[in-house]
């Protein structure tokens, strides 16, 4: 690569980097995106595709309202169908505390415009999600317009549209330095040469801490491997079975191809960049599956893979410029929700970069919150 220059360099070509690159270019910026591997090959390509508005933090609900709106218009805007299937999202609740919390969230969701979210009695939970069992079910919340979309299609939509707007998308090249002068970004060093720029967007997913370190900025993100398993065909299960989450255990499943995709977080999980499938997780899940969705346990496994969650201490993303280095922007730390947040995040950060106030306030996501202690943690993490 000869010495390039751009208004902004995006580090990382997952769905977040591609969305930001597109939205920046749409507002007239010249952009180079640098991806170490191939576009969408890391967490994005390994995610479950869930899109929901049922968060505990109202800031996330408002942001997700925008994401859902943008997904609805994505095909008209880019020519690529995001394959958003509105099968609905069901949270299954089994403790008094969960019932109290989710009844409160429901009011907030309604106030925030998620008007079709509703409360379900235990009988309604079982009717809606016939695979689910358990006398301990106390109720649930359901939003029929939530669902699943294709991470591959959304990444392709944004990267293709970005390319058509002149964004240079470079694959197989790593960013290994961020050059500053007097506290301002001057250029980005890569394994294929240097790019002059006054703005860098850190969209490096689970590796965002390492990219932050290149600029001397501490970004508190830890990688946590998560496994996904897909069952053999289950033809008698409706392809419109909702995305279902047993909130107490974080066990979730949804239709995928002709089988069911499922996963769960482990209580004792440790940070690691290892993305080999951990088959012991399946053993550890056996009890929960037996108790909550026993039919799933008898279907057999068709395939499995693992990817990385990118966790922050409060399970909220880090968005916007940092205070210590002028021109260093973050869009990372999505804590397992970055696929669905990418459309809104790209739109809002491009708005901010071009000098307009973002239409959704992003203060709660500022990097400085780790210094000031002003946090609004997200609790509905799966
Ligand atoms: C099992 C699993 C299930 C999930 N389910 C959901 C879900 O249902 N819904 C949802 O919204 N989210 C889900 N997520 C989370 C979601 O996948 C991520 O939050 C999202 O993909 C983050 O996108 P990204 O672009 O920030 O990261 P990535 O897709 O990881 O992209 C970051 C990119 O940066 C590149 N990179 C890193 N360092 C450098 C460097 N120095 N130079 C150049 N490139 C670099 C990497 O190669 C990578 O491609 C899930 C994640 C996993 C693992």
mmCIF file of N, CA, C and O in Angstrom, residues 23 27 57 68 71 73 87 97 109 119 144 155 160-161 174 184 196 201 247 259 273 283 288 297 332 348 375:
data_model
loop_
_atom_site.group_PDB
_atom_site.id
_atom_site.type_symbol
_atom_site.label_atom_id
_atom_site.label_comp_id
_atom_site.label_asym_id
_atom_site.label_seq_id
_atom_site.Cartn_x
_atom_site.Cartn_y
_atom_site.Cartn_z
ATOM 1 N N UNK A 23 -21.730 4.599 7.017
ATOM 2 C CA UNK A 23 -22.430 5.821 7.432
ATOM 3 C C UNK A 23 -21.525 7.052 7.364
ATOM 4 O O UNK A 23 -22.001 8.148 7.040
ATOM 5 N N UNK A 27 -22.010 10.388 4.616
ATOM 6 C CA UNK A 27 -21.996 11.800 4.991
ATOM 7 C C UNK A 27 -20.797 12.533 4.386
ATOM 8 O O UNK A 27 -20.444 13.623 4.812
ATOM 9 N N UNK A 57 -31.665 -1.273 30.244
ATOM 10 C CA UNK A 57 -31.256 0.127 30.215
ATOM 11 C C UNK A 57 -32.032 0.844 29.108
ATOM 12 O O UNK A 57 -32.031 0.409 27.944
ATOM 13 N N UNK A 68 -33.673 -1.135 14.672
ATOM 14 C CA UNK A 68 -34.753 -1.896 14.029
ATOM 15 C C UNK A 68 -35.308 -1.102 12.847
ATOM 16 O O UNK A 68 -35.566 -1.642 11.774
ATOM 17 N N UNK A 71 -32.764 -1.365 10.086
ATOM 18 C CA UNK A 71 -32.808 -2.693 9.450
ATOM 19 C C UNK A 71 -33.993 -2.793 8.499
ATOM 20 O O UNK A 71 -33.891 -3.385 7.414
ATOM 21 N N UNK A 73 -35.196 -0.535 6.710
ATOM 22 C CA UNK A 73 -34.930 0.208 5.466
ATOM 23 C C UNK A 73 -33.663 -0.233 4.759
ATOM 24 O O UNK A 73 -33.269 0.348 3.747
ATOM 25 N N UNK A 87 -39.735 -13.290 14.449
ATOM 26 C CA UNK A 87 -40.304 -14.451 15.150
ATOM 27 C C UNK A 87 -40.571 -14.130 16.623
ATOM 28 O O UNK A 87 -41.138 -14.938 17.338
ATOM 29 N N UNK A 97 -38.126 -11.912 41.805
ATOM 30 C CA UNK A 97 -37.320 -10.727 41.492
ATOM 31 C C UNK A 97 -37.364 -10.446 39.979
ATOM 32 O O UNK A 97 -37.509 -9.296 39.541
ATOM 33 N N UNK A 109 -40.432 -0.082 28.419
ATOM 34 C CA UNK A 109 -40.444 -0.393 26.983
ATOM 35 C C UNK A 109 -41.629 0.302 26.309
ATOM 36 O O UNK A 109 -41.483 0.881 25.239
ATOM 37 N N UNK A 119 -46.822 -8.795 28.541
ATOM 38 C CA UNK A 119 -46.629 -9.761 29.619
ATOM 39 C C UNK A 119 -47.327 -11.066 29.252
ATOM 40 O O UNK A 119 -48.410 -11.060 28.675
ATOM 41 N N UNK A 144 -43.290 -9.448 19.792
ATOM 42 C CA UNK A 144 -43.403 -10.162 18.519
ATOM 43 C C UNK A 144 -42.618 -9.540 17.374
ATOM 44 O O UNK A 144 -42.278 -10.238 16.420
ATOM 45 N N UNK A 155 -23.676 -7.422 7.240
ATOM 46 C CA UNK A 155 -22.283 -7.005 7.008
ATOM 47 C C UNK A 155 -22.055 -6.757 5.508
ATOM 48 O O UNK A 155 -21.418 -5.769 5.115
ATOM 49 N N UNK A 160 -20.727 -3.597 1.112
ATOM 50 C CA UNK A 160 -20.941 -3.360 -0.319
ATOM 51 C C UNK A 160 -21.312 -1.913 -0.591
ATOM 52 O O UNK A 160 -20.772 -1.275 -1.500
ATOM 53 N N UNK A 161 -22.222 -1.385 0.229
ATOM 54 C CA UNK A 161 -22.652 0.007 0.028
ATOM 55 C C UNK A 161 -21.498 0.964 0.315
ATOM 56 O O UNK A 161 -21.342 1.992 -0.356
ATOM 57 N N UNK A 174 -3.083 -5.817 9.230
ATOM 58 C CA UNK A 174 -3.306 -5.512 10.651
ATOM 59 C C UNK A 174 -2.868 -4.094 10.989
ATOM 60 O O UNK A 174 -1.830 -3.637 10.500
ATOM 61 N N UNK A 184 -2.814 14.263 19.528
ATOM 62 C CA UNK A 184 -3.773 14.119 18.425
ATOM 63 C C UNK A 184 -3.340 13.014 17.491
ATOM 64 O O UNK A 184 -2.143 12.873 17.197
ATOM 65 N N UNK A 196 -2.336 8.385 6.602
ATOM 66 C CA UNK A 196 -2.480 9.667 7.316
ATOM 67 C C UNK A 196 -3.949 9.900 7.616
ATOM 68 O O UNK A 196 -4.792 9.757 6.722
ATOM 69 N N UNK A 201 -11.312 4.947 14.249
ATOM 70 C CA UNK A 201 -12.439 4.297 14.935
ATOM 71 C C UNK A 201 -12.006 2.904 15.353
ATOM 72 O O UNK A 201 -11.661 2.079 14.506
ATOM 73 N N UNK A 247 -34.215 -16.855 31.440
ATOM 74 C CA UNK A 247 -33.394 -15.747 31.929
ATOM 75 C C UNK A 247 -32.479 -16.156 33.087
ATOM 76 O O UNK A 247 -31.348 -15.685 33.185
ATOM 77 N N UNK A 259 -32.999 -27.034 11.973
ATOM 78 C CA UNK A 259 -32.817 -27.444 13.363
ATOM 79 C C UNK A 259 -33.059 -26.286 14.320
ATOM 80 O O UNK A 259 -33.764 -25.326 13.996
ATOM 81 N N UNK A 273 -8.946 -15.850 24.417
ATOM 82 C CA UNK A 273 -9.177 -15.643 22.980
ATOM 83 C C UNK A 273 -9.380 -16.980 22.256
ATOM 84 O O UNK A 273 -9.391 -17.019 21.032
ATOM 85 N N UNK A 283 -22.072 -30.659 28.018
ATOM 86 C CA UNK A 283 -22.340 -31.477 29.216
ATOM 87 C C UNK A 283 -22.872 -30.608 30.347
ATOM 88 O O UNK A 283 -23.822 -30.980 31.045
ATOM 89 N N UNK A 288 -29.859 -28.192 32.435
ATOM 90 C CA UNK A 288 -30.776 -27.088 32.099
ATOM 91 C C UNK A 288 -31.665 -27.496 30.926
ATOM 92 O O UNK A 288 -32.882 -27.265 30.935
ATOM 93 N N UNK A 297 -32.707 -31.822 23.808
ATOM 94 C CA UNK A 297 -31.597 -32.675 24.233
ATOM 95 C C UNK A 297 -31.548 -34.008 23.511
ATOM 96 O O UNK A 297 -30.515 -34.697 23.546
ATOM 97 N N UNK A 332 -16.981 -0.204 20.498
ATOM 98 C CA UNK A 332 -16.546 -1.549 20.914
ATOM 99 C C UNK A 332 -17.147 -1.873 22.286
ATOM 100 O O UNK A 332 -17.820 -1.039 22.877
ATOM 101 N N UNK A 348 -25.310 6.801 14.309
ATOM 102 C CA UNK A 348 -25.167 7.835 15.340
ATOM 103 C C UNK A 348 -23.744 8.394 15.405
ATOM 104 O O UNK A 348 -23.546 9.602 15.555
ATOM 105 N N UNK A 375 -22.313 5.097 35.728
ATOM 106 C CA UNK A 375 -22.657 3.953 34.873
ATOM 107 C C UNK A 375 -24.129 3.601 35.004
ATOM 108 O O UNK A 375 -24.753 3.832 36.042
#
